[in-house]
């Protein structure tokens, strides 16, 4: 009986569910923002302005508690259920170590994520990124990362993956094959020497 009542409420008053879901997402985003300092570092700004041809500015300045996060700069929501489905914080002056327990991982519906041209201070890419199984676009270019986890291979829906201009340690061919083996939908891969690696894999 209770489940039937919930179904009726969801069908006739979907905004109630969307409001609750949206509030949770907004809280997660605020906590994610607060895990970094907003600092314009010279290298990240140079990458953004000179390499990408974009304007760097602190997008998260528009993020205010008590307001609808679907209207925040860089945030895109599903208009039906208010789930956050895209986050573009490229060139946003985010600075600091990238925490492995970041609340970003509480946004399981993300389809597009762009954290390029920030400075995560020689952080490892957390293996929890493998939880974003709905992602089809991931850009971590020029973000100060130093290691790619094998869990990236879990992102089987990825069409575009950009890991270029980071400080990754050299990896051998077998490790690369392991990472891209499950990425059957990938069409755009950007990595240090990624073109050469793809040519090697395609010719084998």
XYZ file of C-alpha atoms in Angstrom:
204
model
C 0.000 0.000 0.000
C 2.814 2.370 0.940
C 4.661 1.641 -2.289
C 1.499 2.311 -4.302
C 1.062 5.641 -2.527
C 4.673 6.578 -3.297
C 4.154 5.681 -6.963
C 1.082 7.882 -7.144
C 2.924 10.779 -5.527
C 5.809 10.381 -7.964
C 3.511 10.247 -11.006
C 1.335 13.186 -10.064
C 3.809 15.326 -8.130
C 7.222 14.640 -9.708
C 8.516 18.021 -8.558
C 8.521 16.744 -4.973
C 11.000 14.010 -5.856
C 13.029 16.333 -8.039
C 13.286 18.876 -5.223
C 14.615 16.284 -2.793
C 17.083 14.872 -5.304
C 18.222 18.331 -6.343
C 18.817 19.402 -2.750
C 21.075 16.396 -2.186
C 23.037 17.157 -5.348
C 23.447 20.821 -4.373
C 24.817 19.870 -0.976
C 27.308 17.481 -2.580
C 28.492 20.197 -4.961
C 28.969 22.732 -2.165
C 31.075 20.231 -0.219
C 33.104 19.495 -3.346
C 33.745 23.214 -3.846
C 34.778 23.650 -0.225
C 37.411 20.917 -0.495
C 39.564 23.266 -2.608
C 40.839 26.773 -2.367
C 39.965 29.171 -5.164
C 43.406 30.221 -6.335
C 44.527 31.374 -9.759
C 47.755 29.455 -10.261
C 50.010 30.661 -13.114
C 50.421 27.281 -14.832
C 46.710 26.402 -14.862
C 45.790 29.892 -16.060
C 48.427 29.714 -18.807
C 47.145 26.346 -20.032
C 43.603 27.712 -20.079
C 44.339 31.022 -21.774
C 47.153 30.029 -24.132
C 46.535 26.340 -24.923
C 42.752 26.077 -24.750
C 41.947 29.664 -25.701
C 39.422 29.953 -22.877
C 38.887 32.529 -20.160
C 39.756 31.387 -16.651
C 37.548 32.588 -13.804
C 36.129 31.079 -10.579
C 32.861 29.537 -11.748
C 32.033 28.338 -8.238
C 31.578 31.940 -7.068
C 27.988 31.593 -8.263
C 27.430 28.553 -6.047
C 25.400 29.699 -3.056
C 23.729 27.513 -0.454
C 19.954 27.766 -0.499
C 19.799 28.402 -4.249
C 18.986 26.002 -7.063
C 22.255 24.372 -8.161
C 20.779 23.693 -11.588
C 21.199 27.427 -12.218
C 24.836 27.515 -11.075
C 27.656 28.238 -13.465
C 29.028 25.010 -14.945
C 26.166 22.793 -13.720
C 23.632 21.084 -15.984
C 20.663 19.116 -14.646
C 18.140 16.714 -16.075
C 14.999 18.843 -16.328
C 12.754 15.932 -15.324
C 14.345 14.821 -12.060
C 16.945 17.534 -11.264
C 19.813 15.053 -11.279
C 23.145 16.706 -12.060
C 24.176 15.190 -15.388
C 27.001 17.505 -16.472
C 29.646 19.497 -14.664
C 32.025 21.862 -16.431
C 34.518 23.397 -14.021
C 37.310 23.854 -16.520
C 39.467 26.939 -15.909
C 37.818 27.506 -12.523
C 40.860 28.194 -10.291
C 40.354 25.034 -8.222
C 43.518 24.358 -6.259
C 44.466 21.622 -3.807
C 44.797 17.880 -3.412
C 41.953 15.921 -4.986
C 40.370 13.909 -2.124
C 39.592 10.244 -2.734
C 36.390 10.614 -0.691
C 35.164 13.693 -2.510
C 31.401 14.251 -2.563
C 31.653 14.463 -6.335
C 31.235 10.691 -6.221
C 27.737 11.211 -4.758
C 26.601 12.350 -8.218
C 26.217 8.961 -9.936
C 24.198 10.333 -12.850
C 27.019 12.416 -14.299
C 27.359 11.985 -18.043
C 29.845 14.782 -18.741
C 32.649 15.918 -16.438
C 35.216 18.572 -17.259
C 37.803 19.494 -14.623
C 40.490 20.607 -17.064
C 42.882 23.514 -16.440
C 42.745 23.492 -12.650
C 45.601 22.599 -10.306
C 45.085 19.487 -8.195
C 48.625 19.644 -6.900
C 50.105 16.345 -8.127
C 47.142 14.249 -6.991
C 46.444 10.727 -8.123
C 43.199 10.310 -10.026
C 41.075 8.466 -7.414
C 40.044 4.941 -8.391
C 36.492 5.931 -7.404
C 36.210 7.611 -10.807
C 35.338 4.116 -11.998
C 31.942 4.570 -10.321
C 30.862 7.083 -12.966
C 29.500 4.383 -15.252
C 27.191 6.825 -17.075
C 30.031 9.090 -18.210
C 30.513 9.492 -21.924
C 32.758 12.577 -21.705
C 35.648 13.033 -19.266
C 38.211 15.822 -19.495
C 40.986 15.978 -16.885
C 43.499 17.747 -19.106
C 46.147 19.995 -17.570
C 44.851 19.440 -14.053
C 47.988 18.421 -12.187
C 47.289 14.695 -11.917
C 50.163 12.205 -11.681
C 48.636 8.723 -11.924
C 45.797 7.029 -13.824
C 43.973 4.216 -11.987
C 43.030 1.003 -13.748
C 39.398 1.683 -12.792
C 39.206 4.140 -15.682
C 38.626 1.027 -17.766
C 35.240 0.641 -16.023
C 33.929 3.702 -17.850
C 32.680 1.632 -20.751
C 30.369 4.358 -22.132
C 33.162 6.874 -22.657
C 33.225 8.433 -26.085
C 35.772 11.135 -25.261
C 38.627 10.921 -22.737
C 41.193 13.693 -22.330
C 44.085 13.110 -19.930
C 46.636 15.228 -21.787
C 49.174 17.635 -20.290
C 49.352 15.994 -16.886
C 52.415 14.572 -15.158
C 51.821 10.856 -15.505
C 54.617 8.388 -15.004
C 55.527 6.429 -18.159
C 53.506 3.218 -18.563
C 54.091 0.277 -20.837
C 51.995 -0.925 -23.723
C 50.319 -3.734 -21.770
C 49.123 -1.288 -19.117
C 47.652 0.961 -21.812
C 45.926 -1.998 -23.463
C 44.412 -2.903 -20.103
C 43.093 0.607 -19.616
C 41.449 0.962 -23.022
C 40.293 -2.647 -23.454
C 36.762 -1.997 -22.160
C 36.426 1.451 -23.707
C 34.676 0.107 -26.769
C 32.798 3.355 -27.466
C 35.865 5.608 -27.318
C 36.246 7.931 -30.303
C 38.500 10.659 -28.926
C 41.468 9.827 -26.696
C 43.942 12.506 -25.701
C 46.926 11.470 -23.639
C 50.632 12.126 -23.646
C 51.771 10.218 -26.741
C 48.190 8.969 -27.095
C 48.272 9.185 -30.916
C 51.348 6.991 -31.032
C 49.826 4.546 -28.584
C 46.637 4.243 -30.593
C 48.587 3.654 -33.793
C 50.537 0.876 -32.064
C 47.348 -0.740 -30.771
C 45.582 -0.435 -34.134
C 48.480 -2.012 -36.005
C 48.769 -5.030 -33.697
